[in-house]
GROMACS .gro file of C-alpha atoms in nm:
model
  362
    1UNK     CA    1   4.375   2.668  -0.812
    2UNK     CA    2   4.681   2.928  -0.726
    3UNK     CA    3   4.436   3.143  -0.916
    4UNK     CA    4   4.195   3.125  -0.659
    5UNK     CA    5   4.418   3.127  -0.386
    6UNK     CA    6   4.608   3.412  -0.442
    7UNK     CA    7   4.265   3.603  -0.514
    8UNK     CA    8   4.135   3.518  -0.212
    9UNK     CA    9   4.465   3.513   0.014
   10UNK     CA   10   4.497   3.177   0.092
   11UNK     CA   11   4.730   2.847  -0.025
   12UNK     CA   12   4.640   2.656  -0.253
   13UNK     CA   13   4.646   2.332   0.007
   14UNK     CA   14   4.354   2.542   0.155
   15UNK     CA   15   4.161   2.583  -0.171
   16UNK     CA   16   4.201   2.212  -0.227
   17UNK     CA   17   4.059   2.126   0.098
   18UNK     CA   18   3.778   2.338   0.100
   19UNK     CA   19   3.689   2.211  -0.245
   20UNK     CA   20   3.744   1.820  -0.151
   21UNK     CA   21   3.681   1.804   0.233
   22UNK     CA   22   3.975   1.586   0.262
   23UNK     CA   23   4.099   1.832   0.565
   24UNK     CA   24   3.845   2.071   0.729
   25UNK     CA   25   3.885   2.451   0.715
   26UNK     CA   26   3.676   2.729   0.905
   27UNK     CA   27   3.319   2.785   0.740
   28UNK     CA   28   3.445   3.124   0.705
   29UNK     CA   29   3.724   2.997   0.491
   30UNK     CA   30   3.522   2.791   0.266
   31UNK     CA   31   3.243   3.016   0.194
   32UNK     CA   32   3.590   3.260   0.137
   33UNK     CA   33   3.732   3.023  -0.125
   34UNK     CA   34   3.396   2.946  -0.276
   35UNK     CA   35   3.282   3.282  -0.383
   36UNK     CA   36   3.613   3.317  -0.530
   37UNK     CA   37   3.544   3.012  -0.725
   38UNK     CA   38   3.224   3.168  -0.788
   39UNK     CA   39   3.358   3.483  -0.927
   40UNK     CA   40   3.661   3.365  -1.093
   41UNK     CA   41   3.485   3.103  -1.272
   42UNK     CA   42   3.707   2.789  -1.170
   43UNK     CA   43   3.628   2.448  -1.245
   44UNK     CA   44   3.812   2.125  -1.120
   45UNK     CA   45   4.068   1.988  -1.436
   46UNK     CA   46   3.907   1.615  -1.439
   47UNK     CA   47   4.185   1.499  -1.646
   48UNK     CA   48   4.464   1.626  -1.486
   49UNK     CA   49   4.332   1.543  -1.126
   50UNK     CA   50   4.244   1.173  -1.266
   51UNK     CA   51   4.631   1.165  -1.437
   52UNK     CA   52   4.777   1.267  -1.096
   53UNK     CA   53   4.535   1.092  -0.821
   54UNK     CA   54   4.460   0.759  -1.050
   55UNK     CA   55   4.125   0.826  -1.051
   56UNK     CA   56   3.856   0.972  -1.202
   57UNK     CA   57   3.598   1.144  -0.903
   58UNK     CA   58   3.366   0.922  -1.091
   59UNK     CA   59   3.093   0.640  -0.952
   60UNK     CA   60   2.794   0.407  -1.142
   61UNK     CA   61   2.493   0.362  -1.029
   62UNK     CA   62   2.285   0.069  -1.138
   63UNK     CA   63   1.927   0.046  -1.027
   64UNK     CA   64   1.657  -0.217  -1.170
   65UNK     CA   65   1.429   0.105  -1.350
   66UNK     CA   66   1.446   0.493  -1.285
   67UNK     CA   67   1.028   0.447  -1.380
   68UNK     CA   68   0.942   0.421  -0.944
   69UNK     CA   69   0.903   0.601  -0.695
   70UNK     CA   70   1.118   0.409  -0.502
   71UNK     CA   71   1.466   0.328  -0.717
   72UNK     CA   72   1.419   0.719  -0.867
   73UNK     CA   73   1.435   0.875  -0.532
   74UNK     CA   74   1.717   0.628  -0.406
   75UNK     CA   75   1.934   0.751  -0.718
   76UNK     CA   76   1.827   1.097  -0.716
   77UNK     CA   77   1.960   1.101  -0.297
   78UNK     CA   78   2.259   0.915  -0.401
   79UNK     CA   79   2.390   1.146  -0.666
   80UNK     CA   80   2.296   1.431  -0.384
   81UNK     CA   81   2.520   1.225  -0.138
   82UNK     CA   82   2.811   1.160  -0.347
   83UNK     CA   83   2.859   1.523  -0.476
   84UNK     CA   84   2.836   1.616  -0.173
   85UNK     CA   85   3.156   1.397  -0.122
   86UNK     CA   86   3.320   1.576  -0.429
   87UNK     CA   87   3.209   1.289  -0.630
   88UNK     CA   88   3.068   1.277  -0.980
   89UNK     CA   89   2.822   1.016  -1.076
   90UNK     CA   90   2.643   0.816  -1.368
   91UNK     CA   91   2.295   0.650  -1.332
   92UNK     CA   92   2.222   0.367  -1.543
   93UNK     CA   93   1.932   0.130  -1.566
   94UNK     CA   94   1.977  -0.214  -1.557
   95UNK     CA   95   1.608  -0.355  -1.627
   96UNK     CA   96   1.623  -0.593  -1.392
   97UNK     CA   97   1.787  -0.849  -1.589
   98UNK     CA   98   2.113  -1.012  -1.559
   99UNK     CA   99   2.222  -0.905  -1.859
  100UNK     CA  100   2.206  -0.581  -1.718
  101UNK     CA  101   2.343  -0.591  -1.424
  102UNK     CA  102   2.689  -0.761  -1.574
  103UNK     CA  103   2.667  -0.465  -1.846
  104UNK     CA  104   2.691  -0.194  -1.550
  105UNK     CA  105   3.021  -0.378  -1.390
  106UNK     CA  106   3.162  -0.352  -1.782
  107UNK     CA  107   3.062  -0.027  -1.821
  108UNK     CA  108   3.203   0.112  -1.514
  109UNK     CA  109   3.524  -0.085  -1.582
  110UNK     CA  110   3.569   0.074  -1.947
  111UNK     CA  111   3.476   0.384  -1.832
  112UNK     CA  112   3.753   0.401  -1.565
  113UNK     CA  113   3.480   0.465  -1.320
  114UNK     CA  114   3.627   0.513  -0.976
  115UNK     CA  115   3.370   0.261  -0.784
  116UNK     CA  116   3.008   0.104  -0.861
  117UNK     CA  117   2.654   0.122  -0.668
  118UNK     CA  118   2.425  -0.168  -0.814
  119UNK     CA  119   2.094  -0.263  -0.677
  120UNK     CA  120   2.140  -0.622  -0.837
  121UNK     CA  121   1.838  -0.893  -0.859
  122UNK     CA  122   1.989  -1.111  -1.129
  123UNK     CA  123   2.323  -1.194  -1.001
  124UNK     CA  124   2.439  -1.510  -0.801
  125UNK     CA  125   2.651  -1.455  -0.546
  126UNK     CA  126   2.947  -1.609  -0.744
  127UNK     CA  127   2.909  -1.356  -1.062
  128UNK     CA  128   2.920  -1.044  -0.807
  129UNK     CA  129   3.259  -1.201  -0.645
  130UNK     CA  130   3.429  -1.223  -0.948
  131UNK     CA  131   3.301  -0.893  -1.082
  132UNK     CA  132   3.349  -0.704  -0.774
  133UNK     CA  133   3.772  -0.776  -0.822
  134UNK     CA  134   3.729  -0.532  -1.127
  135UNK     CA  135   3.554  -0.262  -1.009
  136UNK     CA  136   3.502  -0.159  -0.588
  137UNK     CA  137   3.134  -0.199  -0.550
  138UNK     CA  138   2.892  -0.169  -0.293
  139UNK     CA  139   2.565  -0.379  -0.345
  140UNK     CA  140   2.214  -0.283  -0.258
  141UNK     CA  141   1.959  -0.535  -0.179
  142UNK     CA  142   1.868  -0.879  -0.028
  143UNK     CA  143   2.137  -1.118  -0.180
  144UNK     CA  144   2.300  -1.365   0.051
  145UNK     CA  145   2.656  -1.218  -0.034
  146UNK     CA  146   2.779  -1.390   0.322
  147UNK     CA  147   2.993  -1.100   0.393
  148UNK     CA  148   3.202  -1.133   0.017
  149UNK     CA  149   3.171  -0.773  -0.055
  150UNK     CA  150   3.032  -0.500   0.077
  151UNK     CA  151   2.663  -0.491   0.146
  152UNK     CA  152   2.370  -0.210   0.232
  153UNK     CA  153   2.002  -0.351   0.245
  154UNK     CA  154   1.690  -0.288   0.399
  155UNK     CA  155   1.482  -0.534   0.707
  156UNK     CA  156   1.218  -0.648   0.458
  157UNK     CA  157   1.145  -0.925   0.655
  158UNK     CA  158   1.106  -0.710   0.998
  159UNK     CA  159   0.899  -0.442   0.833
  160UNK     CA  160   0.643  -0.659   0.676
  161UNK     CA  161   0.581  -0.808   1.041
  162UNK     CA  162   0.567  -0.501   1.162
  163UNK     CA  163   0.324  -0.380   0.921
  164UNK     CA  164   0.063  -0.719   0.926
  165UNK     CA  165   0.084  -0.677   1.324
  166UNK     CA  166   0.024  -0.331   1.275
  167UNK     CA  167  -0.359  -0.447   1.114
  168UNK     CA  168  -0.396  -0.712   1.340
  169UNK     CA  169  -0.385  -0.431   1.623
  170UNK     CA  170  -0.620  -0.230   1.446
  171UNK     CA  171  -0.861  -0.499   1.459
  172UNK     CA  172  -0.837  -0.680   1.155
  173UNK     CA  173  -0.893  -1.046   1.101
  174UNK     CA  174  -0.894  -1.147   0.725
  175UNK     CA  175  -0.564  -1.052   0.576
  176UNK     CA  176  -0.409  -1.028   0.216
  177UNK     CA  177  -0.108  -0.954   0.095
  178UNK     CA  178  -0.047  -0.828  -0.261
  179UNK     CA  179   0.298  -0.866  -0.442
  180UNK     CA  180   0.329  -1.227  -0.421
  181UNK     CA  181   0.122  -1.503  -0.539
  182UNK     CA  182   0.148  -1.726  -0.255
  183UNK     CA  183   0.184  -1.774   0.138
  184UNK     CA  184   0.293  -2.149   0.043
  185UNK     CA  185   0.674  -2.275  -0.009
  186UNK     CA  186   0.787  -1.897  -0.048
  187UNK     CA  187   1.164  -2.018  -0.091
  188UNK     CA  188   1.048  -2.190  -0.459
  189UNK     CA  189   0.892  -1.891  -0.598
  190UNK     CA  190   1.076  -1.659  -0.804
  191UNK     CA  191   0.991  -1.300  -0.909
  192UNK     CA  192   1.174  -1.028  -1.136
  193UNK     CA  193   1.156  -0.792  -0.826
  194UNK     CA  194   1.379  -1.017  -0.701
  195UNK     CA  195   1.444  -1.149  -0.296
  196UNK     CA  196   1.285  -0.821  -0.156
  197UNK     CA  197   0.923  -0.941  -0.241
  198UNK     CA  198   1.059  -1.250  -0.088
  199UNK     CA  199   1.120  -1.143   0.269
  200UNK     CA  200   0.846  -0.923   0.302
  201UNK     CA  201   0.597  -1.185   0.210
  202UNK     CA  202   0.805  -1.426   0.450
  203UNK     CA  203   0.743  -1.185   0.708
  204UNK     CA  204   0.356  -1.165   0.600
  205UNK     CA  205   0.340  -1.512   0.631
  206UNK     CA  206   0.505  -1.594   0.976
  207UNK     CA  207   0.302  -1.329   1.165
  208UNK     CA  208   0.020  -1.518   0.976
  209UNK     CA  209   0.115  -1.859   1.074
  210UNK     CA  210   0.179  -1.769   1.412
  211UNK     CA  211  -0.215  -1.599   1.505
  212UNK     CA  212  -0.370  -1.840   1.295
  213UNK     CA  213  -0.546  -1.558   1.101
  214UNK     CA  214  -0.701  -1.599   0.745
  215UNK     CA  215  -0.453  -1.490   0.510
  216UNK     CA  216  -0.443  -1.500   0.117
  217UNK     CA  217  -0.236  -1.323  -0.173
  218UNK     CA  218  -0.260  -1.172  -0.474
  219UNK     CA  219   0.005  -1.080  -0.762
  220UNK     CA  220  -0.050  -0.897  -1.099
  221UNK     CA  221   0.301  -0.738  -1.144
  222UNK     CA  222   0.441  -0.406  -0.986
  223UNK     CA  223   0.274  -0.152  -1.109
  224UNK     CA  224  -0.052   0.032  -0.963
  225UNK     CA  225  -0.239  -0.130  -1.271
  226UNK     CA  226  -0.116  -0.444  -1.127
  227UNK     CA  227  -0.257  -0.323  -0.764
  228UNK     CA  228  -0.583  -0.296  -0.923
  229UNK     CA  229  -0.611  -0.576  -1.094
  230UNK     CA  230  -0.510  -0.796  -0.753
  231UNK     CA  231  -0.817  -0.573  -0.579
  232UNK     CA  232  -1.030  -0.650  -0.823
  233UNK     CA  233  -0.865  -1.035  -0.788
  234UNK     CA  234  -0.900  -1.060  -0.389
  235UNK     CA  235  -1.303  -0.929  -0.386
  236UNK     CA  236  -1.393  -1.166  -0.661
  237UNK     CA  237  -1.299  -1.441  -0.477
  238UNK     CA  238  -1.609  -1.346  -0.242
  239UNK     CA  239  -1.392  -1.282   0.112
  240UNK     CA  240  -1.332  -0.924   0.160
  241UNK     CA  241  -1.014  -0.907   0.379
  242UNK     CA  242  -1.049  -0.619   0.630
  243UNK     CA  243  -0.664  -0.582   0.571
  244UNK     CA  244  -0.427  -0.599   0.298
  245UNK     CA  245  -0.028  -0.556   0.337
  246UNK     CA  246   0.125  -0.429  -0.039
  247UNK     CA  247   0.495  -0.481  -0.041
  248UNK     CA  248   0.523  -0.187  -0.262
  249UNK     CA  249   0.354   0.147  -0.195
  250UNK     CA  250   0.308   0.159  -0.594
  251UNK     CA  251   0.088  -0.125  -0.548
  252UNK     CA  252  -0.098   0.001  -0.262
  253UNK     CA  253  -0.189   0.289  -0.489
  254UNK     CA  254  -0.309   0.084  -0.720
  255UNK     CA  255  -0.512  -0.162  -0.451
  256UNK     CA  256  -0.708   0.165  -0.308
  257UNK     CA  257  -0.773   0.219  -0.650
  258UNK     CA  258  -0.930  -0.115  -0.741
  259UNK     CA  259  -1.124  -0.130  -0.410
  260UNK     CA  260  -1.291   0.216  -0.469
  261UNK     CA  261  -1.414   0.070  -0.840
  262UNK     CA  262  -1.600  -0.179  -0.644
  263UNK     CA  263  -1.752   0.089  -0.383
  264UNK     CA  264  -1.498  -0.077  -0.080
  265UNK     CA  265  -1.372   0.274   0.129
  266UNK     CA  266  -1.027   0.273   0.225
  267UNK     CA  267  -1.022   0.311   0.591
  268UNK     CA  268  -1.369   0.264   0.645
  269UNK     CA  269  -1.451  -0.072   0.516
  270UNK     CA  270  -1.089  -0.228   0.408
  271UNK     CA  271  -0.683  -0.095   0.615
  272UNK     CA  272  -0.423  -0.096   0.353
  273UNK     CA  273  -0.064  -0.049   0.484
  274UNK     CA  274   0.242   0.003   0.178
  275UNK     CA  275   0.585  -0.057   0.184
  276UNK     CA  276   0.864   0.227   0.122
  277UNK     CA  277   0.695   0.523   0.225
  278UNK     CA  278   0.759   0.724  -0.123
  279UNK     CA  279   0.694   1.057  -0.097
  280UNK     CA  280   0.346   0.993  -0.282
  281UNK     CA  281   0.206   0.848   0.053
  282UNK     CA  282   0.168   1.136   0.261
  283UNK     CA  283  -0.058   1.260  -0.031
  284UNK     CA  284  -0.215   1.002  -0.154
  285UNK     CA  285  -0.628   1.041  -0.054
  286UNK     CA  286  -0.619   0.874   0.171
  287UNK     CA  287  -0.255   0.933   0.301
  288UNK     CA  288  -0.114   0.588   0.338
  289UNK     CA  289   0.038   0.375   0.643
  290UNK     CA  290   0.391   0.263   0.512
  291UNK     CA  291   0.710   0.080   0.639
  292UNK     CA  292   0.995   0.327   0.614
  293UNK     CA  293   1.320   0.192   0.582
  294UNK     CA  294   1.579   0.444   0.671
  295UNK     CA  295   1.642   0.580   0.321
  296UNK     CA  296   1.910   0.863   0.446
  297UNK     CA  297   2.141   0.586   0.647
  298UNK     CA  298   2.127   0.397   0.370
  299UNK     CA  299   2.274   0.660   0.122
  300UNK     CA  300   2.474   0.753   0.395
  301UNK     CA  301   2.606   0.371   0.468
  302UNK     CA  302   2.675   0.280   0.068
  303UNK     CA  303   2.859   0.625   0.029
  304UNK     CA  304   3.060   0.562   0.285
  305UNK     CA  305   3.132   0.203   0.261
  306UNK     CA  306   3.214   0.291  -0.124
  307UNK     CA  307   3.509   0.548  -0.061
  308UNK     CA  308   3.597   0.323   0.198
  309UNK     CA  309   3.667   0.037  -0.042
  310UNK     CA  310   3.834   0.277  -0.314
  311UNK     CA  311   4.015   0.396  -0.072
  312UNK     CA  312   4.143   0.031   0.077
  313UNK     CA  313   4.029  -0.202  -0.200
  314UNK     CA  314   4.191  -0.492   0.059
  315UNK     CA  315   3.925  -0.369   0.377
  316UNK     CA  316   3.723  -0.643   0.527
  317UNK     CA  317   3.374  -0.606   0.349
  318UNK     CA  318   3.086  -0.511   0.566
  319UNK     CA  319   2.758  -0.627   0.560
  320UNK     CA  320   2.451  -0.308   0.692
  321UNK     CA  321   2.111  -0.380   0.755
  322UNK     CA  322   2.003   0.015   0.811
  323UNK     CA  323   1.637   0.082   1.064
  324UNK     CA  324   1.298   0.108   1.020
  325UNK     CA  325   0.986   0.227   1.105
  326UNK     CA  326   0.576   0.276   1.017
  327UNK     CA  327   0.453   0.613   0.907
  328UNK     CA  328   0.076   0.561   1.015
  329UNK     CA  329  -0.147   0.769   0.783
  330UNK     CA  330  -0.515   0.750   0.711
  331UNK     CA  331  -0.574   0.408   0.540
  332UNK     CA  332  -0.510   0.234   0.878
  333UNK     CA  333  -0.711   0.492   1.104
  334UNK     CA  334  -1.081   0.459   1.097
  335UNK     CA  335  -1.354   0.719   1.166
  336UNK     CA  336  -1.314   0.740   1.537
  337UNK     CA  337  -1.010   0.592   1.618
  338UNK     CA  338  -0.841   0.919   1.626
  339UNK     CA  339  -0.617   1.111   1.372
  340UNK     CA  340  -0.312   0.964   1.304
  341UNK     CA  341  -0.011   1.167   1.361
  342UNK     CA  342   0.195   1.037   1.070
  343UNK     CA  343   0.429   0.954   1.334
  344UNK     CA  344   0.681   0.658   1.339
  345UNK     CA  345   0.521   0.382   1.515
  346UNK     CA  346   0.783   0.107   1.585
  347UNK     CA  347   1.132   0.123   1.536
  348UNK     CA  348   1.341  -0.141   1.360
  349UNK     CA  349   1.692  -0.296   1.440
  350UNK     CA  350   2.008  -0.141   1.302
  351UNK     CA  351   2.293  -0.392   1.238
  352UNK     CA  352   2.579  -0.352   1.057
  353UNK     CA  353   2.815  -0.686   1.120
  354UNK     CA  354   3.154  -0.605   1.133
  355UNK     CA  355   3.091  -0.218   1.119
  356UNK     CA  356   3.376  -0.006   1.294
  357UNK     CA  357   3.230   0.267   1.548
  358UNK     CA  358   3.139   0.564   1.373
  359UNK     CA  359   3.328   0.855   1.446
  360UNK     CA  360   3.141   1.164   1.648
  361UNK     CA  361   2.908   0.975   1.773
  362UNK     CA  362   2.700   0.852   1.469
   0.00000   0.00000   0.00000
């Protein structure tokens, strides 16, 4: 680091902080210090800086399965996010399973890591408070954590409304959803996907209860095999539904899928809305309607709540439901009803418990 400073006539306080972004310096003054880095060929000592800070610029990240569109592109925009922050990462998969999931907290304790990410379906509530004192950890998803650690998920229960009122306003009047295999006492049914598939169908189900329309479901799995095989499901049972809510977009691919094999046209006969909005939708044929859940504040909100913690492993945790909205595409616009601007439709709420103001104005 004097190295570089001397070459390109700084300190080396000023290298460090253009290389960390613990202090800000002049874009003039990084790009300076970078393309001395550049030239000279420096590269951060890992060992010493872990000897002398305590740490290792290290983080885990535990998803269920890097094989979707969804958990792939969350990790891939959370190692963007963190190296941004001068922080290294390692993605793990934890298959969904408990097993797993307890396997990522060991890991990332034997490793020295310097804080965890975990998307966790198998764990209680109980397991993550006693495995969170090893290791700062930000969880992602629908547990009922009651505030015990620090906590990012999305309003699965919110956008699936959203998204069944959507088809109701588009004129449909015999509904399905696909990714759970009942509108009856959702509470006793357990998936692997875990309490996601939960709340969505929840919020299938009350927008259901409260217009009185015909409603029925269909589940197969995750996959867009499984979406095919609950299309081929729902027609066999001999009442088309005119709409069909997917709480995955993987699934919807599949359901447009099973529908053509049967000769039903997706917008024309049958509106199919996903959940997600993967990058897949916009060119899927057709493009598909989705609920978009705020992907970016979410990296942004477990990124920050993370250095927070391994910063202040004592800070109150906080508890961040991030926005939403729907992305309407061609599988909810029929010929006539105009061209859909793949706009965002409705906005969700954003609310983040005991969340501090954000500095700047975010």
């Amino acid at each position: 680091m004097r190295d570089v400073a001397a070459e390109a006539g700084v300190s080396a306080m000023t290298v460090s902080n253009a290389l960390t972004g613990r202090r800000p310096v002049s874009d003039s003054t990084r790009r300076l210090v970078m393309e001395t880095v550049e030239r000279l060929g420096y590269q951060v000592n890992v060992a010493a800086r872990s000897l002398r800070q305590g740490r290792t610029g290290v983080v885990g990240i535990a998803v269920p399965t890097l094989d979707s569109h969804y958990y792939s592109r969350l990790a891939h925009h959370l190692v963007l996010a963190f190296a941004q922050s001068g922080m290294a990462t390692v993605v793990e998969e934890t298959h969904a399973s408990r097993e797993g999931e307890i396997a990522a907290f060991r890991d990332s304790r034997l490793n020295a890591y310097d804080g965890l990410v975990i998307a966790a379906l198998g764990l209680t509530e109980r397991e993550i408070n006693a495995l969170s004192r090893e290791v700062p950890v930000v969880v992602l998803g629908e547990q009922e954590l009651h505030q015990s650690v620090d906590h990012v998920s999305m309003p699965n229960v919110e956008g699936a409304e959203a998204a069944t009122r959507l088809l109701l306003d588009r004129g449909c009047r015999h509904l399905a959803l696909v990714g759970f295999p009942t509108l009856e006492d959702l509470d006793d049914v357990t998936l692997p996907e875990g309490a996601a598939f939960v709340l969505r169908a929840q919020g299938f189900a009350r927008v259901v209860r409260e217009t009185g329309i015909p409603a029925s479901a269909a589940y197969a799995g995750v996959t867009q095999a499984a979406g095919v095989e609950c299309a081929h499901e729902l027609l066999s049972r001999g009442e088309v539904p005119d709409g069909i809510v997917c709480v995955t977009d993987t699934l919807a691919f599949g359901v447009v899928r099973g529908l053509a094999d049967h000769g039903v046209r997706v917008p024309d006969d049958v509106l199919v809305v996903g959940f997600d909005d993967v990058e897949d939708a916009r060119f899927h044929i057709p493009s598909l309607t989705s609920v978009a859940p705020d992907l970016q504040g979410l990296v942004d909100e477990t990124v920050r709540l993370l250095a927070r913690r391994i910063a202040d492993p004592s800070a109150v945790p906080q508890d961040v439901t991030v926005s939403y909205g729907i992305v309407e595409r061609e599988s909810t616009t029929r010929v006539g009803a105009g061209r859909p601007g793949a706009g965002r439709l409705s906005a969700g709420r954003r609310s983040a418990g005991r969340r501090p103001p954000r500095a700047n104005g975010r």
